[in-house]
Every structure is written in C-alpha cells, then in structure tokens.
Amino acid sequence: MVKHFCLMIALLPTLMAANETSIEELLSKLTVPKQGTETQEFLITEDAANAWAVDAISKQPKLGVKSLNVDFREPQTIATEVVVDMDKVKFQGYAALLAESTLSGLQRLEVVGSLEVEDGKGVYTVEQAMLNGVAIPAFLANTIISHLSKSQPPNVDVTEPFPLPYGISDVRLTEDSVVIVR
C-alpha cells in the first residue's frame, strides 16, 4: 500500500486553516466544489494520517497490505513502512523474474521518497528502499508500489504523474504534517 499511501496523502484530509479535523470530515469538504477564488488550505498531522490508515485497513483490507505507517519529512519527503503479503502482488517485466521466485509471504518494505506536485499533477519518486532491512533497487520498490496503487481504489499509479482530485493545486509536506491546497 506504499503507493496507495501516496495517493492517500494527496487525497488525505487535513485541517482547514490550521484547525484540526478528521480525515473523513476533510474528504467530505473536498468533495464539495470550491466556491470563489479564495485559496483553501487543509492540514493533516502525521498522527491523524497513520490513525486513518490503520482504521481503513482494518475496516477494508487492501490488496496485499497488512499495515502502513507514514513519516512526513521536509522537504516534500515521505518515509513509509508497509507490511505487504507478497503472495498477493503480481509483478510484471523483469521484476517478475526476480521477485516472484524469491519473495513470498509477509515482507516489510521501507521506502523514502519524494512527492512532487506541478500543474495539478503529482508523482512519487522512490529515493531509497529496503525490504526486510536489506537495501533494494528503486525499480523493484517502484514495481511493488505501482502494483499496489493500481490494484485498489482509486486505481492510480502514483509512480507515474497522476491528476490530483478535487481541484487540489498543491501538496506541501512538512515535518509531521501535510498541507493540501486548493
């Protein structure tokens, strides 16, 4: 769900004008079209994002994802730890040859990457990745993230440029929080 985490962050709720609110409330606000030209900013804390992820996974298990924890960092950097059931991940291309024969069962994937936003589109780029404490190439982490994000709603590959929903124009990551601007 590492990839889903990235879109989750782009969709993720926040607090209006620095007033904390639940993610569910924020998502509700984002689904209402923006009125006027005034910029809206929503803030969500790292703790709120992680609590939401735990709750969402427990209510409706995501394909292959057993747990997810995000750590917002500056500038525009996210560290994510996800436990993935590799038996549910379908690899393609060269990664299939490498991974499907050697990776099975539950695996802990740790990824540090950056979220860049430009012209209403976001893209997540892997900078470092570890699988069960062992460094792996970015292409393998991208393959896992791509599969997980495309295989479950909202079915968007965050390793490729994707349109931000709800008129979101910017996503700013800071230490311990994310600010969503529309």
PDB file of N, CA and C in Angstrom, residues 63-119:
ATOM      1  N   LEU A  63      -5.501  -4.836  -0.938  1.00  0.00           N
ATOM      2  CA  LEU A  63      -4.812  -5.912  -1.610  1.00  0.00           C
ATOM      3  C   LEU A  63      -3.357  -6.015  -1.165  1.00  0.00           C
ATOM      4  N   GLY A  64      -3.035  -7.045  -0.418  1.00  0.00           N
ATOM      5  CA  GLY A  64      -1.666  -7.305  -0.032  1.00  0.00           C
ATOM      6  C   GLY A  64      -1.130  -6.465   1.119  1.00  0.00           C
ATOM      7  N   VAL A  65      -1.846  -5.449   1.573  1.00  0.00           N
ATOM      8  CA  VAL A  65      -1.330  -4.551   2.603  1.00  0.00           C
ATOM      9  C   VAL A  65      -1.836  -4.989   3.974  1.00  0.00           C
ATOM     10  N   LYS A  66      -0.910  -5.227   4.889  1.00  0.00           N
ATOM     11  CA  LYS A  66      -1.272  -5.636   6.244  1.00  0.00           C
ATOM     12  C   LYS A  66      -1.138  -4.490   7.241  1.00  0.00           C
ATOM     13  N   SER A  67      -0.198  -3.580   6.988  1.00  0.00           N
ATOM     14  CA  SER A  67      -0.050  -2.397   7.848  1.00  0.00           C
ATOM     15  C   SER A  67       0.680  -1.315   7.062  1.00  0.00           C
ATOM     16  N   LEU A  68       0.477  -0.067   7.511  1.00  0.00           N
ATOM     17  CA  LEU A  68       1.073   1.081   6.845  1.00  0.00           C
ATOM     18  C   LEU A  68       1.359   2.152   7.878  1.00  0.00           C
ATOM     19  N   ASN A  69       2.541   2.741   7.805  1.00  0.00           N
ATOM     20  CA  ASN A  69       2.913   3.846   8.678  1.00  0.00           C
ATOM     21  C   ASN A  69       3.673   4.868   7.841  1.00  0.00           C
ATOM     22  N   VAL A  70       3.253   6.143   7.925  1.00  0.00           N
ATOM     23  CA  VAL A  70       3.935   7.195   7.183  1.00  0.00           C
ATOM     24  C   VAL A  70       4.638   8.144   8.139  1.00  0.00           C
ATOM     25  N   ASP A  71       5.734   8.712   7.653  1.00  0.00           N
ATOM     26  CA  ASP A  71       6.529   9.676   8.401  1.00  0.00           C
ATOM     27  C   ASP A  71       6.785  10.843   7.452  1.00  0.00           C
ATOM     28  N   PHE A  72       6.071  11.966   7.679  1.00  0.00           N
ATOM     29  CA  PHE A  72       6.243  13.134   6.826  1.00  0.00           C
ATOM     30  C   PHE A  72       7.547  13.820   7.194  1.00  0.00           C
ATOM     31  N   ARG A  73       8.281  14.219   6.158  1.00  0.00           N
ATOM     32  CA  ARG A  73       9.568  14.886   6.358  1.00  0.00           C
ATOM     33  C   ARG A  73       9.654  16.084   5.431  1.00  0.00           C
ATOM     34  N   GLU A  74      10.637  16.919   5.691  1.00  0.00           N
ATOM     35  CA  GLU A  74      10.866  18.068   4.815  1.00  0.00           C
ATOM     36  C   GLU A  74      12.066  17.779   3.946  1.00  0.00           C
ATOM     37  N   PRO A  75      12.209  18.375   2.831  1.00  0.00           N
ATOM     38  CA  PRO A  75      11.153  18.987   2.036  1.00  0.00           C
ATOM     39  C   PRO A  75      10.507  17.939   1.125  1.00  0.00           C
ATOM     40  N   GLN A  76       9.214  17.916   1.094  1.00  0.00           N
ATOM     41  CA  GLN A  76       8.419  17.069   0.203  1.00  0.00           C
ATOM     42  C   GLN A  76       8.795  15.592   0.264  1.00  0.00           C
ATOM     43  N   THR A  77       9.246  15.122   1.424  1.00  0.00           N
ATOM     44  CA  THR A  77       9.708  13.741   1.550  1.00  0.00           C
ATOM     45  C   THR A  77       8.810  12.963   2.497  1.00  0.00           C
ATOM     46  N   ILE A  78       8.563  11.709   2.123  1.00  0.00           N
ATOM     47  CA  ILE A  78       7.742  10.807   2.932  1.00  0.00           C
ATOM     48  C   ILE A  78       8.517   9.512   3.128  1.00  0.00           C
ATOM     49  N   ALA A  79       8.626   9.076   4.371  1.00  0.00           N
ATOM     50  CA  ALA A  79       9.165   7.752   4.657  1.00  0.00           C
ATOM     51  C   ALA A  79       7.969   6.877   5.004  1.00  0.00           C
ATOM     52  N   THR A  80       7.913   5.703   4.408  1.00  0.00           N
ATOM     53  CA  THR A  80       6.773   4.825   4.599  1.00  0.00           C
ATOM     54  C   THR A  80       7.260   3.430   4.948  1.00  0.00           C
ATOM     55  N   GLU A  81       6.600   2.819   5.901  1.00  0.00           N
ATOM     56  CA  GLU A  81       6.847   1.416   6.222  1.00  0.00           C
ATOM     57  C   GLU A  81       5.535   0.686   6.012  1.00  0.00           C
ATOM     58  N   VAL A  82       5.579  -0.345   5.200  1.00  0.00           N
ATOM     59  CA  VAL A  82       4.374  -1.104   4.890  1.00  0.00           C
ATOM     60  C   VAL A  82       4.707  -2.587   4.952  1.00  0.00           C
ATOM     61  N   VAL A  83       3.797  -3.354   5.530  1.00  0.00           N
ATOM     62  CA  VAL A  83       3.933  -4.803   5.523  1.00  0.00           C
ATOM     63  C   VAL A  83       3.011  -5.305   4.421  1.00  0.00           C
ATOM     64  N   VAL A  84       3.611  -6.019   3.470  1.00  0.00           N
ATOM     65  CA  VAL A  84       2.900  -6.467   2.275  1.00  0.00           C
ATOM     66  C   VAL A  84       2.915  -7.986   2.203  1.00  0.00           C
ATOM     67  N   ASP A  85       1.774  -8.569   1.847  1.00  0.00           N
ATOM     68  CA  ASP A  85       1.692 -10.001   1.566  1.00  0.00           C
ATOM     69  C   ASP A  85       2.080 -10.173   0.104  1.00  0.00           C
ATOM     70  N   MET A  86       3.322 -10.559  -0.137  1.00  0.00           N
ATOM     71  CA  MET A  86       3.846 -10.645  -1.497  1.00  0.00           C
ATOM     72  C   MET A  86       3.130 -11.709  -2.333  1.00  0.00           C
ATOM     73  N   ASP A  87       2.445 -12.634  -1.682  1.00  0.00           N
ATOM     74  CA  ASP A  87       1.692 -13.640  -2.435  1.00  0.00           C
ATOM     75  C   ASP A  87       0.527 -12.995  -3.192  1.00  0.00           C
ATOM     76  N   LYS A  88       0.152 -11.778  -2.815  1.00  0.00           N
ATOM     77  CA  LYS A  88      -0.957 -11.074  -3.463  1.00  0.00           C
ATOM     78  C   LYS A  88      -0.487 -10.050  -4.488  1.00  0.00           C
ATOM     79  N   VAL A  89       0.840  -9.847  -4.585  1.00  0.00           N
ATOM     80  CA  VAL A  89       1.390  -8.867  -5.516  1.00  0.00           C
ATOM     81  C   VAL A  89       1.751  -9.586  -6.817  1.00  0.00           C
ATOM     82  N   LYS A  90       1.264  -9.080  -7.917  1.00  0.00           N
ATOM     83  CA  LYS A  90       1.554  -9.647  -9.234  1.00  0.00           C
ATOM     84  C   LYS A  90       2.565  -8.745  -9.924  1.00  0.00           C
ATOM     85  N   PHE A  91       3.757  -9.255 -10.079  1.00  0.00           N
ATOM     86  CA  PHE A  91       4.822  -8.486 -10.705  1.00  0.00           C
ATOM     87  C   PHE A  91       4.764  -8.619 -12.216  1.00  0.00           C
ATOM     88  N   GLN A  92       5.355  -7.623 -12.903  1.00  0.00           N
ATOM     89  CA  GLN A  92       5.432  -7.651 -14.356  1.00  0.00           C
ATOM     90  C   GLN A  92       6.851  -7.347 -14.789  1.00  0.00           C
ATOM     91  N   GLY A  93       7.215  -7.774 -15.971  1.00  0.00           N
ATOM     92  CA  GLY A  93       8.521  -7.470 -16.542  1.00  0.00           C
ATOM     93  C   GLY A  93       9.653  -8.154 -15.798  1.00  0.00           C
ATOM     94  N   TYR A  94      10.797  -7.475 -15.785  1.00  0.00           N
ATOM     95  CA  TYR A  94      11.993  -8.037 -15.160  1.00  0.00           C
ATOM     96  C   TYR A  94      11.797  -8.304 -13.670  1.00  0.00           C
ATOM     97  N   ALA A  95      11.002  -7.471 -13.029  1.00  0.00           N
ATOM     98  CA  ALA A  95      10.777  -7.652 -11.597  1.00  0.00           C
ATOM     99  C   ALA A  95      10.111  -8.992 -11.318  1.00  0.00           C
ATOM    100  N   ALA A  96       9.282  -9.468 -12.236  1.00  0.00           N
ATOM    101  CA  ALA A  96       8.605 -10.746 -12.045  1.00  0.00           C
ATOM    102  C   ALA A  96       9.622 -11.875 -11.943  1.00  0.00           C
ATOM    103  N   LEU A  97      10.628 -11.844 -12.787  1.00  0.00           N
ATOM    104  CA  LEU A  97      11.659 -12.886 -12.759  1.00  0.00           C
ATOM    105  C   LEU A  97      12.402 -12.897 -11.431  1.00  0.00           C
ATOM    106  N   LEU A  98      12.720 -11.726 -10.942  1.00  0.00           N
ATOM    107  CA  LEU A  98      13.461 -11.605  -9.697  1.00  0.00           C
ATOM    108  C   LEU A  98      12.600 -11.870  -8.475  1.00  0.00           C
ATOM    109  N   ALA A  99      11.448 -11.248  -8.420  1.00  0.00           N
ATOM    110  CA  ALA A  99      10.663 -11.235  -7.200  1.00  0.00           C
ATOM    111  C   ALA A  99       9.783 -12.456  -6.978  1.00  0.00           C
ATOM    112  N   GLU A 100       9.060 -12.885  -7.996  1.00  0.00           N
ATOM    113  CA  GLU A 100       8.081 -13.945  -7.773  1.00  0.00           C
ATOM    114  C   GLU A 100       8.715 -15.255  -7.333  1.00  0.00           C
ATOM    115  N   SER A 101       9.969 -15.488  -7.737  1.00  0.00           N
ATOM    116  CA  SER A 101      10.623 -16.726  -7.333  1.00  0.00           C
ATOM    117  C   SER A 101      11.274 -16.633  -5.955  1.00  0.00           C
ATOM    118  N   THR A 102      11.492 -15.405  -5.462  1.00  0.00           N
ATOM    119  CA  THR A 102      12.200 -15.265  -4.187  1.00  0.00           C
ATOM    120  C   THR A 102      11.393 -14.613  -3.075  1.00  0.00           C
ATOM    121  N   LEU A 103      10.352 -13.863  -3.412  1.00  0.00           N
ATOM    122  CA  LEU A 103       9.584 -13.153  -2.392  1.00  0.00           C
ATOM    123  C   LEU A 103       8.213 -13.779  -2.225  1.00  0.00           C
ATOM    124  N   SER A 104       7.923 -14.174  -1.011  1.00  0.00           N
ATOM    125  CA  SER A 104       6.592 -14.693  -0.718  1.00  0.00           C
ATOM    126  C   SER A 104       6.254 -14.365   0.726  1.00  0.00           C
ATOM    127  N   GLY A 105       4.975 -14.487   1.058  1.00  0.00           N
ATOM    128  CA  GLY A 105       4.537 -14.217   2.420  1.00  0.00           C
ATOM    129  C   GLY A 105       4.654 -12.750   2.782  1.00  0.00           C
ATOM    130  N   LEU A 106       4.632 -12.488   4.075  1.00  0.00           N
ATOM    131  CA  LEU A 106       4.678 -11.105   4.567  1.00  0.00           C
ATOM    132  C   LEU A 106       6.107 -10.560   4.510  1.00  0.00           C
ATOM    133  N   GLN A 107       6.226  -9.359   3.949  1.00  0.00           N
ATOM    134  CA  GLN A 107       7.513  -8.682   3.818  1.00  0.00           C
ATOM    135  C   GLN A 107       7.352  -7.239   4.279  1.00  0.00           C
ATOM    136  N   ARG A 108       8.371  -6.702   4.958  1.00  0.00           N
ATOM    137  CA  ARG A 108       8.342  -5.308   5.412  1.00  0.00           C
ATOM    138  C   ARG A 108       9.123  -4.453   4.409  1.00  0.00           C
ATOM    139  N   LEU A 109       8.422  -3.537   3.774  1.00  0.00           N
ATOM    140  CA  LEU A 109       9.016  -2.636   2.799  1.00  0.00           C
ATOM    141  C   LEU A 109       9.110  -1.250   3.412  1.00  0.00           C
ATOM    142  N   GLU A 110      10.313  -0.687   3.407  1.00  0.00           N
ATOM    143  CA  GLU A 110      10.534   0.671   3.895  1.00  0.00           C
ATOM    144  C   GLU A 110      11.006   1.504   2.719  1.00  0.00           C
ATOM    145  N   VAL A 111      10.324   2.614   2.496  1.00  0.00           N
ATOM    146  CA  VAL A 111      10.632   3.449   1.341  1.00  0.00           C
ATOM    147  C   VAL A 111      10.731   4.905   1.787  1.00  0.00           C
ATOM    148  N   VAL A 112      11.740   5.588   1.279  1.00  0.00           N
ATOM    149  CA  VAL A 112      11.836   7.030   1.436  1.00  0.00           C
ATOM    150  C   VAL A 112      11.749   7.593   0.026  1.00  0.00           C
ATOM    151  N   GLY A 113      10.810   8.501  -0.151  1.00  0.00           N
ATOM    152  CA  GLY A 113      10.627   9.068  -1.476  1.00  0.00           C
ATOM    153  C   GLY A 113      10.097  10.481  -1.396  1.00  0.00           C
ATOM    154  N   SER A 114       9.989  11.098  -2.551  1.00  0.00           N
ATOM    155  CA  SER A 114       9.507  12.472  -2.589  1.00  0.00           C
ATOM    156  C   SER A 114       8.228  12.561  -3.405  1.00  0.00           C
ATOM    157  N   LEU A 115       7.368  13.470  -2.988  1.00  0.00           N
ATOM    158  CA  LEU A 115       6.134  13.755  -3.697  1.00  0.00           C
ATOM    159  C   LEU A 115       6.288  15.122  -4.335  1.00  0.00           C
ATOM    160  N   GLU A 116       6.237  15.163  -5.641  1.00  0.00           N
ATOM    161  CA  GLU A 116       6.338  16.423  -6.372  1.00  0.00           C
ATOM    162  C   GLU A 116       4.983  16.722  -6.986  1.00  0.00           C
ATOM    163  N   VAL A 117       4.586  17.984  -6.909  1.00  0.00           N
ATOM    164  CA  VAL A 117       3.309  18.427  -7.458  1.00  0.00           C
ATOM    165  C   VAL A 117       3.572  19.573  -8.412  1.00  0.00           C
ATOM    166  N   GLU A 118       3.004  19.461  -9.629  1.00  0.00           N
ATOM    167  CA  GLU A 118       3.150  20.524 -10.625  1.00  0.00           C
ATOM    168  C   GLU A 118       1.972  20.467 -11.571  1.00  0.00           C
ATOM    169  N   ASP A 119       1.390  21.629 -11.834  1.00  0.00           N
ATOM    170  CA  ASP A 119       0.273  21.741 -12.777  1.00  0.00           C
ATOM    171  C   ASP A 119      -0.867  20.774 -12.450  1.00  0.00           C
TER     172      ASP A 119
END
